[in-house]
Tab-separated table of C-alpha atoms in Angstrom:
chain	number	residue	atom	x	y	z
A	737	UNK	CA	-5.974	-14.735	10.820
A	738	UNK	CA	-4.085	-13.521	13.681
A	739	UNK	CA	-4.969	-16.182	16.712
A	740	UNK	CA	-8.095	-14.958	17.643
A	741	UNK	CA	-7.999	-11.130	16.402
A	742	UNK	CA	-4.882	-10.310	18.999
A	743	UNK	CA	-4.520	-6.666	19.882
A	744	UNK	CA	-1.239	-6.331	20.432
A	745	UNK	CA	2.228	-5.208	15.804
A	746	UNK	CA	5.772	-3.248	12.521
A	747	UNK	CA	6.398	0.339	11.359
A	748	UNK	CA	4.105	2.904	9.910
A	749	UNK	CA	5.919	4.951	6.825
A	750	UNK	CA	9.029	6.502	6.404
A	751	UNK	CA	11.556	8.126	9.211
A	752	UNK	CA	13.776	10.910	9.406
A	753	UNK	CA	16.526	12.198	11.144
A	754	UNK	CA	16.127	15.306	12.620
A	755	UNK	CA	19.959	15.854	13.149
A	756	UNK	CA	21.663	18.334	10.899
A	757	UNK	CA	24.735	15.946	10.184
A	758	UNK	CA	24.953	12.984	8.239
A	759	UNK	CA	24.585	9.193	10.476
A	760	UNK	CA	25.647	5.960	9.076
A	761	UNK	CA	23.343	3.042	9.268
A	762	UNK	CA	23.417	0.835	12.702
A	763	UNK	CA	24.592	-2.361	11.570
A	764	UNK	CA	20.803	-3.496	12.285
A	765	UNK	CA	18.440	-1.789	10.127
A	766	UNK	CA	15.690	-2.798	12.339
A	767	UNK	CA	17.117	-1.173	14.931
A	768	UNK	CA	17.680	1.634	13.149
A	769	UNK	CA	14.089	2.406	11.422
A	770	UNK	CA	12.269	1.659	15.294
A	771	UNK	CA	14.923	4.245	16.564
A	772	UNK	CA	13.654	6.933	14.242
A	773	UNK	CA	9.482	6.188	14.209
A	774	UNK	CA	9.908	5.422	17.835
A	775	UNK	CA	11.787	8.101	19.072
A	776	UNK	CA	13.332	10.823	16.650
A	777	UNK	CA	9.965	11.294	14.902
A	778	UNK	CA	7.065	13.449	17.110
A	779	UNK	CA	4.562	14.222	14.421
A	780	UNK	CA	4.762	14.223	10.311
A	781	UNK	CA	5.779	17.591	10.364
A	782	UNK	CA	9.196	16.280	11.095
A	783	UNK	CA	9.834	14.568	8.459
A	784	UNK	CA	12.247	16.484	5.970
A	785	UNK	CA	10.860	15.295	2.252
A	786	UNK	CA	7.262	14.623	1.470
A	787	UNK	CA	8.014	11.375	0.154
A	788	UNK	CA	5.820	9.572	3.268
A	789	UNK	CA	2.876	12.719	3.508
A	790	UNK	CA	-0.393	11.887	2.179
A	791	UNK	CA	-1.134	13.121	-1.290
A	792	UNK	CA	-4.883	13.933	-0.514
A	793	UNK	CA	-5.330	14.840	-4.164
A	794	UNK	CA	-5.348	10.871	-5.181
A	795	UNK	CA	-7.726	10.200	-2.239
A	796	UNK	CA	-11.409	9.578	-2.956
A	797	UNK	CA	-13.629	12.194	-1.399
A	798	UNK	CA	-15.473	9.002	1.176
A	799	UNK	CA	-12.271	7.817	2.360
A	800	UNK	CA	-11.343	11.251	3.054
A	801	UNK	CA	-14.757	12.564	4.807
A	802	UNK	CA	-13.492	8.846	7.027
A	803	UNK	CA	-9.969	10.922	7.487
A	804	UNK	CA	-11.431	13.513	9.192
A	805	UNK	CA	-13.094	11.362	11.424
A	806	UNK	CA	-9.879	9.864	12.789
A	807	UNK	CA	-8.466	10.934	16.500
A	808	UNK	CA	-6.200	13.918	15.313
A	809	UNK	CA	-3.635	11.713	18.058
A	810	UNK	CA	-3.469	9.104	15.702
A	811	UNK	CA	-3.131	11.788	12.547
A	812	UNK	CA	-0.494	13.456	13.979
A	813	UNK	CA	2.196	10.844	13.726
A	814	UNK	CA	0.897	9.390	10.131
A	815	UNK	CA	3.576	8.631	7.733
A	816	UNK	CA	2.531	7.282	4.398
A	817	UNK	CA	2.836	8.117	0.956
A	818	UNK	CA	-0.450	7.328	-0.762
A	819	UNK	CA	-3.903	5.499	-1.343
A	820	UNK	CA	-3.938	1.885	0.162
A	821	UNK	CA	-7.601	1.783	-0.569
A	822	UNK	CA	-9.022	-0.234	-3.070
A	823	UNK	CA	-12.721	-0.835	-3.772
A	824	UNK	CA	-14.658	-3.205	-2.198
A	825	UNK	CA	-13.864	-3.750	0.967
A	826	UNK	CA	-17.249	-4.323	2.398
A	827	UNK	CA	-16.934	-7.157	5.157
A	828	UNK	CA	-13.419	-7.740	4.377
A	829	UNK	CA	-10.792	-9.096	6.097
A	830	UNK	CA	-7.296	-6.971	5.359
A	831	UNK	CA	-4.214	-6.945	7.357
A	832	UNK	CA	-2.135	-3.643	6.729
A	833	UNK	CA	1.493	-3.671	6.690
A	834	UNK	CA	3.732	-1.398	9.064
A	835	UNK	CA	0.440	-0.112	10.475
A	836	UNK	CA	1.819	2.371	12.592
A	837	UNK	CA	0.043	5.056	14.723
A	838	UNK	CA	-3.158	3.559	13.011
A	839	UNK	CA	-4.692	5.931	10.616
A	840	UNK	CA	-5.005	3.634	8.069
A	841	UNK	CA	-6.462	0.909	10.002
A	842	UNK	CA	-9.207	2.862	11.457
A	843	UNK	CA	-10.011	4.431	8.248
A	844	UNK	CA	-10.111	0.728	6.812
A	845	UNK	CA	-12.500	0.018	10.205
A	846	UNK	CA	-14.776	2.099	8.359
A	847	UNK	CA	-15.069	0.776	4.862
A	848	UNK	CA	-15.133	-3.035	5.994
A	849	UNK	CA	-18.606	-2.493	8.139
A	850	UNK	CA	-18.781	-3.998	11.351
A	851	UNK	CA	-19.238	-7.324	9.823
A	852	UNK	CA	-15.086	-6.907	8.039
A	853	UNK	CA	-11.592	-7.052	10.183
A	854	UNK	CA	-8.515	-5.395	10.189
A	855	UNK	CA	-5.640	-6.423	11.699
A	856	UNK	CA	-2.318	-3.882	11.892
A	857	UNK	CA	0.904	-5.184	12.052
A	858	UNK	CA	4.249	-3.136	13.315
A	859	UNK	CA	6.838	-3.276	15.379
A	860	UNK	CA	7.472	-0.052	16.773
A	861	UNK	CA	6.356	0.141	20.149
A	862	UNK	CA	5.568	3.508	20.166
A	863	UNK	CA	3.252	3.317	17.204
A	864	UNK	CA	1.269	0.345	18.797
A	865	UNK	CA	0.585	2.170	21.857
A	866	UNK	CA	-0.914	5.109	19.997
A	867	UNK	CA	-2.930	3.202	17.523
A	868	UNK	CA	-3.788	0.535	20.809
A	869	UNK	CA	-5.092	3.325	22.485
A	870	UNK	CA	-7.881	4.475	20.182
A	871	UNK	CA	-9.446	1.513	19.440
A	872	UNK	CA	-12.769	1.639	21.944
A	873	UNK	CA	-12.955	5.585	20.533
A	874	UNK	CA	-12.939	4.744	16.623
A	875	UNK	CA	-15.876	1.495	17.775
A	876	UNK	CA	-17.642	3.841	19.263
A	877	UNK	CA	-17.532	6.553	16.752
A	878	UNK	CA	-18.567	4.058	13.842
A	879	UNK	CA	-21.061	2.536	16.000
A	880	UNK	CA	-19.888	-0.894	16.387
A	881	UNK	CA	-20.823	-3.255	18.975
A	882	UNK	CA	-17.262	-4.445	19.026
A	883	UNK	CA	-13.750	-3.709	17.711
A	884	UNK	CA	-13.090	-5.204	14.524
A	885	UNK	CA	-9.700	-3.509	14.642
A	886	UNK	CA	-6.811	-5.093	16.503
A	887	UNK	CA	-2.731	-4.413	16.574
A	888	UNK	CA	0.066	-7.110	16.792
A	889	UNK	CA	3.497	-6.641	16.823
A	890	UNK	CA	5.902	-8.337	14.424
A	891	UNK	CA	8.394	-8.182	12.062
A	892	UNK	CA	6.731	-7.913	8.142
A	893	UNK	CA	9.352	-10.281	6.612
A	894	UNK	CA	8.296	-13.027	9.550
A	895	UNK	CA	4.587	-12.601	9.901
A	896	UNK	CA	4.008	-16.538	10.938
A	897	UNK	CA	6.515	-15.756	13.916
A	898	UNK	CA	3.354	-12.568	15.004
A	899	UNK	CA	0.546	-15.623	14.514
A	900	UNK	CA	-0.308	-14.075	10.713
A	901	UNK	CA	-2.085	-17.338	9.527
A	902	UNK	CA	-2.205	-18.909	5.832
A	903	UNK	CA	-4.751	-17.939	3.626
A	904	UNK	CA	-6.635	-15.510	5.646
A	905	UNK	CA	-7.372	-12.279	4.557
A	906	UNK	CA	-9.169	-10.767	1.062
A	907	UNK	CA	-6.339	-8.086	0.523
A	908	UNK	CA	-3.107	-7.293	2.752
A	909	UNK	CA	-2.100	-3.571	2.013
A	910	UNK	CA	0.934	-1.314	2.994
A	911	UNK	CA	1.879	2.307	3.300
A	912	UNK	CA	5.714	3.147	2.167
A	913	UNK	CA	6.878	0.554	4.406
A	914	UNK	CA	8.340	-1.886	2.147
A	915	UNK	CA	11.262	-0.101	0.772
A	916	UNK	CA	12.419	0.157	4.955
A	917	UNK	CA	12.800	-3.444	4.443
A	918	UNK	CA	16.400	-5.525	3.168
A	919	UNK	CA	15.004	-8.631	1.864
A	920	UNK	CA	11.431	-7.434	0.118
A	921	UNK	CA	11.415	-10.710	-1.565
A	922	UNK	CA	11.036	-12.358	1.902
A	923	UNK	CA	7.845	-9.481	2.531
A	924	UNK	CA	6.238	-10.310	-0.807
A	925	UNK	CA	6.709	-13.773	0.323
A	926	UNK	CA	4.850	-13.592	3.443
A	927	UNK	CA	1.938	-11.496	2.129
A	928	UNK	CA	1.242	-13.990	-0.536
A	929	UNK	CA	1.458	-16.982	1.954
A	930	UNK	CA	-1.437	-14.915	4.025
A	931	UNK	CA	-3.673	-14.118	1.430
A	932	UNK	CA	-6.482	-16.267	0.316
A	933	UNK	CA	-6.712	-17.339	-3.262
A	934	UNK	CA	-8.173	-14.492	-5.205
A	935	UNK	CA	-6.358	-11.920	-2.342
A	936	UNK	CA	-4.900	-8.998	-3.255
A	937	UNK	CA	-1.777	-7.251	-2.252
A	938	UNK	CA	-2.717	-3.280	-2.313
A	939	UNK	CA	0.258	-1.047	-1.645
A	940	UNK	CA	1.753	2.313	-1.648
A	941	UNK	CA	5.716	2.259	-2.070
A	942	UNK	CA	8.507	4.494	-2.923
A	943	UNK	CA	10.700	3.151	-6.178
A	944	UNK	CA	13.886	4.592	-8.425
A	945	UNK	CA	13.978	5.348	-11.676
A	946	UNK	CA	17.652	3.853	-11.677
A	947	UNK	CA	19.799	0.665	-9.232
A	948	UNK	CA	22.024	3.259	-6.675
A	949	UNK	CA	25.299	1.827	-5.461
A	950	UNK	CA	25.324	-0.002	-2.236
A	951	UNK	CA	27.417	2.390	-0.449
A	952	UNK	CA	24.771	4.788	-0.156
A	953	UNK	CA	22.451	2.110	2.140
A	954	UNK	CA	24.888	2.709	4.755
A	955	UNK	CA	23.466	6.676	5.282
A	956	UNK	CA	20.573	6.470	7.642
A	957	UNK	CA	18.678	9.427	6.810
A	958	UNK	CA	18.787	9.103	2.522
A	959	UNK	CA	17.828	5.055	3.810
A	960	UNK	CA	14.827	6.310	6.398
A	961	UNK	CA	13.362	8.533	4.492
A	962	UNK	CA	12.983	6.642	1.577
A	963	UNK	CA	15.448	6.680	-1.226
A	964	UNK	CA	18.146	4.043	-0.557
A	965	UNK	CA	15.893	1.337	0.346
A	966	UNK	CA	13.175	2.374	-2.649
A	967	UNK	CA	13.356	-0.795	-5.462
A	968	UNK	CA	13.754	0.486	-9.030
A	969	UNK	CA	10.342	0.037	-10.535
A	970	UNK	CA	11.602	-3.051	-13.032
A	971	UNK	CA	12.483	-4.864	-9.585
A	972	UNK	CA	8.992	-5.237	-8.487
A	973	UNK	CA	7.931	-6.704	-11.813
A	974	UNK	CA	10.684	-9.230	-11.612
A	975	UNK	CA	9.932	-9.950	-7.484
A	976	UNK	CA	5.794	-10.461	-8.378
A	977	UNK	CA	6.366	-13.305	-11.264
A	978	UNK	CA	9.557	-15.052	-9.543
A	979	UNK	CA	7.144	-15.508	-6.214
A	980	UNK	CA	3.932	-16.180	-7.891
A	981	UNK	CA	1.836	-13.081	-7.792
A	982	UNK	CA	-0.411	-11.566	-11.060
A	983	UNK	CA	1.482	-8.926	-12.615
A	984	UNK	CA	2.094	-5.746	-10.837
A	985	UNK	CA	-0.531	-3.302	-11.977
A	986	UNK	CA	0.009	0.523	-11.260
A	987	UNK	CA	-2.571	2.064	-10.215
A	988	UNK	CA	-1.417	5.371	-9.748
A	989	UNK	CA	1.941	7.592	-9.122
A	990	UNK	CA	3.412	10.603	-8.668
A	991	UNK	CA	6.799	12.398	-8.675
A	992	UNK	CA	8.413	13.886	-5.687
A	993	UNK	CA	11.735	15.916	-5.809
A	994	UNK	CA	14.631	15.709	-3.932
A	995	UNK	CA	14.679	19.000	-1.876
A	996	UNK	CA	17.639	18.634	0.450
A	997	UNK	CA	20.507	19.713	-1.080
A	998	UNK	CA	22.903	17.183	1.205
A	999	UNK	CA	20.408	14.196	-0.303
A	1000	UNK	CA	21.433	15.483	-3.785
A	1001	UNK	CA	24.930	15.371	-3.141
A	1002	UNK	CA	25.103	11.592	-2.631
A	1003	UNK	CA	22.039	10.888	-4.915
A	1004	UNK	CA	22.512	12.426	-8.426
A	1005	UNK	CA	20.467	12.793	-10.986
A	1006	UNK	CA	18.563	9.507	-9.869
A	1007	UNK	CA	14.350	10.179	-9.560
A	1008	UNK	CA	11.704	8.696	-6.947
A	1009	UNK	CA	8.037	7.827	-7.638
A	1010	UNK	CA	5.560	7.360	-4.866
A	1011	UNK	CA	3.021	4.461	-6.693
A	1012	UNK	CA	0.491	2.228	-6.156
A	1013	UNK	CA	0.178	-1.131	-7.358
A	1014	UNK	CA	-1.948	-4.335	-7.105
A	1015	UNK	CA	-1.336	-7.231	-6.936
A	1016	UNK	CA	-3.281	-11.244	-7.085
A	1017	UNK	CA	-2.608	-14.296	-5.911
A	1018	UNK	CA	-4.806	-15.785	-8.277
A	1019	UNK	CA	-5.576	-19.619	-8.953
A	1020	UNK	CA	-3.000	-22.001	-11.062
A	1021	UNK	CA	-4.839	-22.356	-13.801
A	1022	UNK	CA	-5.422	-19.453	-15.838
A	1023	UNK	CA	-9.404	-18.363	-17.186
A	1024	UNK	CA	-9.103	-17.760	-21.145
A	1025	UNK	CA	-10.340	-14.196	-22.305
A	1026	UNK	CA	-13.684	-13.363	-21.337
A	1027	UNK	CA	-16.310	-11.050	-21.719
A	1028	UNK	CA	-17.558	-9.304	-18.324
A	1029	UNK	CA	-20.210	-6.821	-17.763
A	1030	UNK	CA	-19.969	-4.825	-14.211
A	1031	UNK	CA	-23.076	-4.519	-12.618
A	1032	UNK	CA	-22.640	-1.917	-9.641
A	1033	UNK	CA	-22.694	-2.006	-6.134
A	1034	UNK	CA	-19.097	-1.109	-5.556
A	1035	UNK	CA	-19.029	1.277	-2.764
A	1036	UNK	CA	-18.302	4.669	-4.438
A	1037	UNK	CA	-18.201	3.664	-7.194
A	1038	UNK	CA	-21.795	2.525	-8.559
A	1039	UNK	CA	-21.325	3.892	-12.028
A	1040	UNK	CA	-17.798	3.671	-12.845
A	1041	UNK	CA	-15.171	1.112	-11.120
A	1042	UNK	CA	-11.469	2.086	-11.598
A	1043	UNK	CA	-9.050	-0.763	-11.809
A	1044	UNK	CA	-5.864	0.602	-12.851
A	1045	UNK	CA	-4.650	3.264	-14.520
A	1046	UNK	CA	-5.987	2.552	-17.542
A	1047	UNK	CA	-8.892	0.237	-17.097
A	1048	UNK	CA	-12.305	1.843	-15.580
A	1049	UNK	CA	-15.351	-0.669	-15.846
A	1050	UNK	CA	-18.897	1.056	-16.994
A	1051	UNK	CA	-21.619	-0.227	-15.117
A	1052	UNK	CA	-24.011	-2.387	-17.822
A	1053	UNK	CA	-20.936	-2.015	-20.807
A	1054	UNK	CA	-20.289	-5.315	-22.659
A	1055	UNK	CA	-16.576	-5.421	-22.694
A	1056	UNK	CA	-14.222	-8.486	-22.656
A	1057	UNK	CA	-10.935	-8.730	-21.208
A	1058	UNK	CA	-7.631	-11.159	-21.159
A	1059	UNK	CA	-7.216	-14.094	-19.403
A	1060	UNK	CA	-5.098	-13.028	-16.518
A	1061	UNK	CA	-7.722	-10.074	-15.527
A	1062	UNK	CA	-10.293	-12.612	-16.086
A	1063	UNK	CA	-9.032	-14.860	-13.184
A	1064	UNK	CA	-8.477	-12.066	-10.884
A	1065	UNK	CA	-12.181	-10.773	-11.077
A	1066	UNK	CA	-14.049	-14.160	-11.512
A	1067	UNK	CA	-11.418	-15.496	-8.486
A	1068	UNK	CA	-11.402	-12.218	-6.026
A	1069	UNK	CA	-14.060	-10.044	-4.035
A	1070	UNK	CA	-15.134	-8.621	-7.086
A	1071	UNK	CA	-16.747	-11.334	-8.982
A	1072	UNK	CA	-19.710	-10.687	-7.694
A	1073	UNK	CA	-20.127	-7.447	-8.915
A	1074	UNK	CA	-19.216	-8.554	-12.764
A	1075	UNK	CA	-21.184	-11.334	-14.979
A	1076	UNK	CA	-18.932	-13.188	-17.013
A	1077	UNK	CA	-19.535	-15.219	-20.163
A	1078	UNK	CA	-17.370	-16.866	-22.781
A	1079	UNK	CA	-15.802	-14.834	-25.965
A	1080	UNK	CA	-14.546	-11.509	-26.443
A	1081	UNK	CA	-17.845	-9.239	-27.153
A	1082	UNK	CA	-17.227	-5.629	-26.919
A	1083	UNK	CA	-14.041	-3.575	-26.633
A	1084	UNK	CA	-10.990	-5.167	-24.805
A	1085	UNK	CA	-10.204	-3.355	-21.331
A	1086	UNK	CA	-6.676	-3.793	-21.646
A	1087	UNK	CA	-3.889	-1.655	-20.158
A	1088	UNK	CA	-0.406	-2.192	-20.447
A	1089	UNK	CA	1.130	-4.069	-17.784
A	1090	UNK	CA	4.678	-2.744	-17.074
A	1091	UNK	CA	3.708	0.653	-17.407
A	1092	UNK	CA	6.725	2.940	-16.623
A	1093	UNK	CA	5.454	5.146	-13.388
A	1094	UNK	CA	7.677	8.216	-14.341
A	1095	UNK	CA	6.454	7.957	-17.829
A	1096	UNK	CA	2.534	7.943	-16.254
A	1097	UNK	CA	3.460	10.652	-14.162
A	1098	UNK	CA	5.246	12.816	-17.126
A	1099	UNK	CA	1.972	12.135	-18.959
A	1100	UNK	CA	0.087	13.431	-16.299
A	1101	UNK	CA	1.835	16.702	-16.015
A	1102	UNK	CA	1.944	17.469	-19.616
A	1103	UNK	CA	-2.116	16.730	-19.279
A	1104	UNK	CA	-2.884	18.758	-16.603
A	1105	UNK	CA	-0.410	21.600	-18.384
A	1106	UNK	CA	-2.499	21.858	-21.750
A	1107	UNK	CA	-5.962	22.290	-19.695
């Protein structure tokens, strides 16, 4: 993991300028993005899109009765954009990505038990030292006889460099911190080298609906809050199969406009998504299609376990499914919540796997318009 649990870690959402003119990007966008979350951001409030404010209507109701348990410290200077919180997590090991003030971490604290870890990872000093300085509070609160939440700082495209070990932890997720970084290839990279076999990479991320020009990286605000540095949605398909992850699955999405009227200037008629997608690093050799029956036990979700947005499991329901999905369940955390035997008896959970986001979230609109 991280050499013995070290609490000491990169950078927790999005970040905005504050400043009423436009900047141009510091030659170092490292530099750049720790300026802002360090310094120009106080609170979320600050922040002038909601592309990195929770959308609390995609939350489950536990995770957020766990919110409102958080230090409102650590709340105040949250920055994400969505759910990084899969089921299952009981006495898990996860290591969240650009952990920030902490939120996410402590919330995680709670759904891993006493007997899971979570390790944050950022690089903003400021962050740490919030998210550092709540730790004995949240143990206490939970009732834990000892932290099993620590901080290190490091860089997310050079995790060995912060002591991230090989093939450590059951699922690795991240908050709308991956489109701050240049090379996201080298980030994918890194959080499949961590994961054990069967991990899963669980993430929240901002992505375009079309490539922008590459003049338009150079403005620090449309890059920090989100827009310039956001992948178009094809890109992460591409990324997963050239470095050896399962196909992307989206979980969920939704739309958020572009408000500022300076942003819209430079950016068009181009659209951002906020989604969430999952991701395996799953064993060479592929299972064949198999039938599966879930059996329960899933944390919050006893009766009915979502998987994407298409495929929800019925608890007892004979259903078979292809051979990619079979290796992720028989190979990850959840395979032993599922019995599996050979043949396809009962319907196929299938869903299709490069689902366009702003096509799910056009659907979803036009759904919740005819109710």
């Amino acid at each position: 993991m991280v050499s013995t649990f070290v609490s000491s870690f990169f950078t927790g959402g999005h970040c905005s300028s504050r400043n009423t003119g436009v900047k141009i990007m510091a030659s170092n966008t490292i530099e750049s993005v720790k300026e802002y979350y360090g310094k120009s951001l106080k609170k979320t409030e600050d922040l002038k899109t909601g592309a990195c404010t929770a959308q609390k209507g995609k939350f489950p109701n536990y995770v957020l009765k766990i919110r409102e348990l958080v230090h409102d410290d650590v709340k105040t200077k949250y920055y994400g954009c969505g759910p990084v919180f899969p089921p299952g997590l009981q006495d898990a090991t996860v290591l969240d990505l650009g952990s920030g003030s902490g939120q996410d971490c402590y919330i995680l604290s709670k759904l891993v038990g006493s007997e899971g870890q979570v390790v944050g990872l950022d690089m903003t000093d400021e962050q740490l030292n919030i998210a550092n300085q709540y730790i004995d509070f949240h143990t206490k609160l939970f009732e834990y006889s000892k932290p099993n939440v620590s901080f290190v700082k490091g860089y997310l495209e050079s995790m060995e460099e912060a002591g991230i070990e090989s093939n450590t932890f059951d699922v690795v997720v991240s908050n709308c911190v991956i489109n701050l970084c240049q090379d996201k290839a080298k980030v994918l990279k890194e959080a499949l080298r961590v994961l054990k076999e069967g991990g899963e990479l669980y993430f929240s991320d901002i992505y375009g609906d079309q490539h922008l020009p590459e003049n338009l990286k150079d403005n620090e605000e449309l890059w920090c809050e989100g827009f310039t540095g956001a992948l178009h949605w094809k890109d992460l398909h591409r990324l997963a199969k050239e470095i050896g992850f399962s196909s992307p699955r989206l979980v969920t999405a939704g739309l958020f406009p572009v408000q500022d009227e300076r942003f819209k200037q430079f950016l068009g008629d181009a659209q951002f998504v906020s989604a969430t997608y999952r991701l395996f690093k799953l064993p060479r050799d592929l299972r064949e299609t198999t039938t599966v029956v879930y059996n329960g036990g899933v944390q919050g979700y006893e009766e009915e376990l979502p998987f994407d947005y298409a495929i929800t499991f019925k608890k007892g329901e004979e259903c078979h499914v292809k051979a990619e999905l079979a290796t992720i369940l028989k190979s990850s955390r959840y395979s032993k919540y599922f019995n599996f035997t050979a043949g396809q008896n009962g319907p196929c959970k299938c869903s299709n796997l490069e689902k366009n986001p702003f096509e799910f979230c056009k659907m979803q609109i036009e759904e919740k318009s005819c109710c």
